[in-house]
C-alpha positions as a Markdown table, in Angstrom:
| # | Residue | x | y | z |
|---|---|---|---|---|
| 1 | Unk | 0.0 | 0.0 | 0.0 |
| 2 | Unk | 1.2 | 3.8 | -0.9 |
| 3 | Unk | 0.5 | 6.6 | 0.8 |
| 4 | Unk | 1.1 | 10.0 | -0.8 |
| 5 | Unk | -0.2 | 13.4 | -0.7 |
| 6 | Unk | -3.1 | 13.9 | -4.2 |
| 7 | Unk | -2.4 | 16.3 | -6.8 |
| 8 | Unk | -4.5 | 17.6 | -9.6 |
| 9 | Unk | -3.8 | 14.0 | -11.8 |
| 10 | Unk | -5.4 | 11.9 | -9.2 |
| 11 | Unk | -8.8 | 14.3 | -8.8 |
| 12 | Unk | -11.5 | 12.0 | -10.7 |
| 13 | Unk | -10.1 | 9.3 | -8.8 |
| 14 | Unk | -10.6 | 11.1 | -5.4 |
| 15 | Unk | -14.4 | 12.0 | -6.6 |
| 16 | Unk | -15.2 | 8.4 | -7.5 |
| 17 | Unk | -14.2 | 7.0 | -3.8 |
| 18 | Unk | -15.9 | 10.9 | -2.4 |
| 19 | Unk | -19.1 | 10.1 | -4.3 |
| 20 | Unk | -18.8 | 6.0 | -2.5 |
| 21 | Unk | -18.2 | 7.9 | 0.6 |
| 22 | Unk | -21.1 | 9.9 | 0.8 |
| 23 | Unk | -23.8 | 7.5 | -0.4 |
| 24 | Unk | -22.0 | 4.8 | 1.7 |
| 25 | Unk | -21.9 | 6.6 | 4.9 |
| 26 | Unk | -23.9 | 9.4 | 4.7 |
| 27 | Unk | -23.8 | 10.2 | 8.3 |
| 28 | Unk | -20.0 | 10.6 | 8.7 |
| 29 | Unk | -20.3 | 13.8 | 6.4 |
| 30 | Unk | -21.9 | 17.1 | 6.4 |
| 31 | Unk | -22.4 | 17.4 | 2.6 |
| 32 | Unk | -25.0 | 14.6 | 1.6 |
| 33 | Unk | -24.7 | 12.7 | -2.0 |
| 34 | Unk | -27.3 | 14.9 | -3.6 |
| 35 | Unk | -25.5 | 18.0 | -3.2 |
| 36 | Unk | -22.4 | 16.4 | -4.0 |
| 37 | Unk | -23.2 | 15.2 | -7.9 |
| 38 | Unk | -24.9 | 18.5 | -8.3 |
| 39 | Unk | -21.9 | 20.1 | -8.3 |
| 40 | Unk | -21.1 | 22.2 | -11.4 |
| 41 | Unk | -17.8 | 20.9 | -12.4 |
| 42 | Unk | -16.6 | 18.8 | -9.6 |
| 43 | Unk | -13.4 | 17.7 | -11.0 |
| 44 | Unk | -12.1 | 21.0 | -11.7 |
| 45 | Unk | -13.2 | 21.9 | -8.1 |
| 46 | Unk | -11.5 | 18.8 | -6.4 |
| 47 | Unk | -8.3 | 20.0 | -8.5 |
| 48 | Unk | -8.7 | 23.4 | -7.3 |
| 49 | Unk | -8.8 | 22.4 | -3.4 |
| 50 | Unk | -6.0 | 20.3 | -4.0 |
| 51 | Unk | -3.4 | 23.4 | -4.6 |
| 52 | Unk | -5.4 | 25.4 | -1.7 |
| 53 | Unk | -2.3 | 26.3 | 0.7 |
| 54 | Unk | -3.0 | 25.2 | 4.2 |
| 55 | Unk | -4.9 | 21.9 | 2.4 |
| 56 | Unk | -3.4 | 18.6 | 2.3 |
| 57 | Unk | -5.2 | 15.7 | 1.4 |
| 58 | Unk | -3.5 | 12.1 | 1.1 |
| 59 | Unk | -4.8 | 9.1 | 0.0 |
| 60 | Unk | -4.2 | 5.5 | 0.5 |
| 61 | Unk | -3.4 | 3.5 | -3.1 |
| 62 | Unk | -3.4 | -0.6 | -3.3 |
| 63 | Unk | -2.8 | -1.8 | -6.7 |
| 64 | Unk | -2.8 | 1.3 | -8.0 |
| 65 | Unk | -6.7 | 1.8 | -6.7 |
| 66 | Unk | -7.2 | 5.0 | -4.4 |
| 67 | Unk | -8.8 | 3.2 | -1.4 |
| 68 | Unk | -8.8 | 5.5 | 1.2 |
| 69 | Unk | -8.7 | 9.6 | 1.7 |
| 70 | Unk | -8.0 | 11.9 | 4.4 |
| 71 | Unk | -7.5 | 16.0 | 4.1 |
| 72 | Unk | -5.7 | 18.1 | 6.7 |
| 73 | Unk | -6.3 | 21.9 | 6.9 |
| 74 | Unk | -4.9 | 24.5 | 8.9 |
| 75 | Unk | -6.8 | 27.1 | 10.1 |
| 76 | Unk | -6.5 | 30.4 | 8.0 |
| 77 | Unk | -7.2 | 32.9 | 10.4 |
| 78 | Unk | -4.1 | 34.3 | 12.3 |
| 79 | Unk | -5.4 | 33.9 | 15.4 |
| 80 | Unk | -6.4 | 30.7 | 14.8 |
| 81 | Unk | -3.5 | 29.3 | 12.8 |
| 82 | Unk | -2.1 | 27.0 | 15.1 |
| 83 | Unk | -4.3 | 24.9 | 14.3 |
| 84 | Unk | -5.6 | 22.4 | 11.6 |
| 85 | Unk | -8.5 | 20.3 | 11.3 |
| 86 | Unk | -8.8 | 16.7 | 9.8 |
| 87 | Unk | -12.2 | 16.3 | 7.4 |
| 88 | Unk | -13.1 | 13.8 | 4.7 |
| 89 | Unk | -11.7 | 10.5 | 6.2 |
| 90 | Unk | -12.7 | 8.0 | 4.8 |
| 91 | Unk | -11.9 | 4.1 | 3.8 |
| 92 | Unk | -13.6 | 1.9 | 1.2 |
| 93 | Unk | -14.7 | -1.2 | 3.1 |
| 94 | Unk | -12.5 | -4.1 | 1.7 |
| 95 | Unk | -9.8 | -2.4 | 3.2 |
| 96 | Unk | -11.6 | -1.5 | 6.4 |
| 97 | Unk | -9.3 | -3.1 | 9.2 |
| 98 | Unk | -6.4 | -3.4 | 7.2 |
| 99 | Unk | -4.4 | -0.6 | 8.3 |
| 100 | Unk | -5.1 | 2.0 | 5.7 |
| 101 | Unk | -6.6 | 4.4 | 8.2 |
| 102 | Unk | -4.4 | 4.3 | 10.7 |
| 103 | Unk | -1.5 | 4.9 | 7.4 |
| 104 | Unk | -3.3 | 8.0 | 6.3 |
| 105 | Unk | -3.9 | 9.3 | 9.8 |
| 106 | Unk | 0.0 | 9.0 | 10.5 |
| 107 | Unk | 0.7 | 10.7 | 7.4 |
| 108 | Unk | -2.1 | 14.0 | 8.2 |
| 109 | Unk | -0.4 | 14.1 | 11.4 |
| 110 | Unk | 3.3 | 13.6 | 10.1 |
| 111 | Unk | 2.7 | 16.5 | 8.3 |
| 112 | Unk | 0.6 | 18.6 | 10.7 |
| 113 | Unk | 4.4 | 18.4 | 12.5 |
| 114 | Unk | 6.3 | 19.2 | 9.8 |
| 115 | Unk | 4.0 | 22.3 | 9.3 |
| 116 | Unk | 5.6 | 24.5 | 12.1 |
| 117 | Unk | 3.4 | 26.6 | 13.2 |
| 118 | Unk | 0.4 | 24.0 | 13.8 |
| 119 | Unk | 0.1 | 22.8 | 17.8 |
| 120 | Unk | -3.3 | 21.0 | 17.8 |
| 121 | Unk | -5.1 | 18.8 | 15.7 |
| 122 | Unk | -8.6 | 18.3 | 15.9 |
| 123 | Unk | -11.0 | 16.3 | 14.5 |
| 124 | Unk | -15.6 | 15.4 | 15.0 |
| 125 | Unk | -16.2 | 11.9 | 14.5 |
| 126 | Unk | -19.6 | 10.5 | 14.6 |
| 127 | Unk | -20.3 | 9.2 | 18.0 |
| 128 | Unk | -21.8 | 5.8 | 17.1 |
| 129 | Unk | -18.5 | 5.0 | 15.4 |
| 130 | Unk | -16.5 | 3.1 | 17.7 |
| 131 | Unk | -14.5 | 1.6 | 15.3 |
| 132 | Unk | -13.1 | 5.5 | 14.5 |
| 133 | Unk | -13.1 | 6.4 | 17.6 |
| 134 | Unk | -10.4 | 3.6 | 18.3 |
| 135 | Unk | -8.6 | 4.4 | 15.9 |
| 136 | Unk | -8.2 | 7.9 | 16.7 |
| 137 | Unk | -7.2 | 7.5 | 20.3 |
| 138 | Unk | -5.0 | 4.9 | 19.6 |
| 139 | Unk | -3.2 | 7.4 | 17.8 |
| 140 | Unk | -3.6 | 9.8 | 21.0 |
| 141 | Unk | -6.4 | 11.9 | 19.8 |
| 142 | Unk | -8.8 | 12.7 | 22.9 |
| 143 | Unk | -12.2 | 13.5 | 23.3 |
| 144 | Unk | -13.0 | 17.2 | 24.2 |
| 145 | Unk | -17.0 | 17.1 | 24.0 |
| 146 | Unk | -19.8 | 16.0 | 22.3 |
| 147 | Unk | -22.4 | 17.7 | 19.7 |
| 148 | Unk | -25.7 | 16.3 | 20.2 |
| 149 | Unk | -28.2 | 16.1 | 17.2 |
| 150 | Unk | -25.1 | 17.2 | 15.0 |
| 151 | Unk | -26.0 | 16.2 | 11.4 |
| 152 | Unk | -29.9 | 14.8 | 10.1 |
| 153 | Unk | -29.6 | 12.1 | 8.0 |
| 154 | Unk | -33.0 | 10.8 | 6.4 |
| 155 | Unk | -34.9 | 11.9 | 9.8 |
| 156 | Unk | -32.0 | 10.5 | 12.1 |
| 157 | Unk | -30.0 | 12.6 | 14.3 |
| 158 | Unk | -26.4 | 11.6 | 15.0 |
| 159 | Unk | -24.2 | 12.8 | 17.9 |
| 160 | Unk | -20.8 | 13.8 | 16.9 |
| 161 | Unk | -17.5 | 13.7 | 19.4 |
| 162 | Unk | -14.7 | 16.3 | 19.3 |
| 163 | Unk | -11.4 | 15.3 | 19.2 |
| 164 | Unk | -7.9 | 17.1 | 19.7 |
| 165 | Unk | -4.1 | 15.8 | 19.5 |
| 166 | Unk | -1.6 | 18.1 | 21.0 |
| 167 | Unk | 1.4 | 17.8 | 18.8 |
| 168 | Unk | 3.4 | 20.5 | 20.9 |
């Protein structure tokens, strides 16, 4: 398995396994499937966030197959800029268990170091996902809270949990 950081070549590939992720899990993300593929030009878009400075997104490659994605991004605000915040994660399920989280969470955070002005990582995770959740502490992410009724999906609340890493 690689891991890398995505670039502008690898942007349908990242909207093919975004558009799994959304219909797939629906509640581990704020934007739902139908907004998603209504999207005027979403590959040019996906390019476009990909050379945001401040946004890194990395994904996990077996084969050859993008099968996993995570995206780091620091805060923009001075203020706030000591911090960055981990969104999109996200594994296809034949390679749940496998490692390929954990890989792509080790590389965010590798370079949430190398970035030197970020201290803090933080993260929401849906609260019913213990599977996450483990994975995320294991890595030494802790629990600062908890949003209640967070996101609706289809009439269903779900809770989300807020998570930090201190890297400093």
């Amino acid at each position: 398995m690689e891991v890398r950081e995505l670039g502008a070549a690898d942007a349908e590939e990242y909207w093919r396994l975004r558009l799994e992720a959304l219909m797939l899990s629906p509640e581990a993300f704020a934007t739902s499937y139908e907004e998603a593929v209504k999207r005027k030009n979403p590959i040019e878009q996906v390019k476009e966030n990909f050379s945001v400075n401040g946004s890194h997104t990395f994904g996990a490659f077996l084969d050859g197959v993008l099968v996993g994605i995570v995206t780091l991004v620091q805060e923009s605000h001075k203020k706030m800029s000591h911090k960055a915040n981990i969104f999109a994660m996200y594994v296809t399920s034949r390679r749940r268990g496998k490692g390929t989280g954990k890989a792509l969470m080790e590389a965010a955070i590798q370079k949430a170091k190398d970035m030197k002005e970020i201290e803090k990582v933080n993260l929401t995770v849906v609260s019913s996902n213990e599977r996450a959740k483990r994975l995320y502490s294991s890595l030494g992410f802790v629990s600062y809270g908890t949003e209640t009724r967070a996101l609706q999906v289809g009439g269903v609340f779900y809770n989300e949990d807020h998570m930090e890493l201190f890297l400093k």
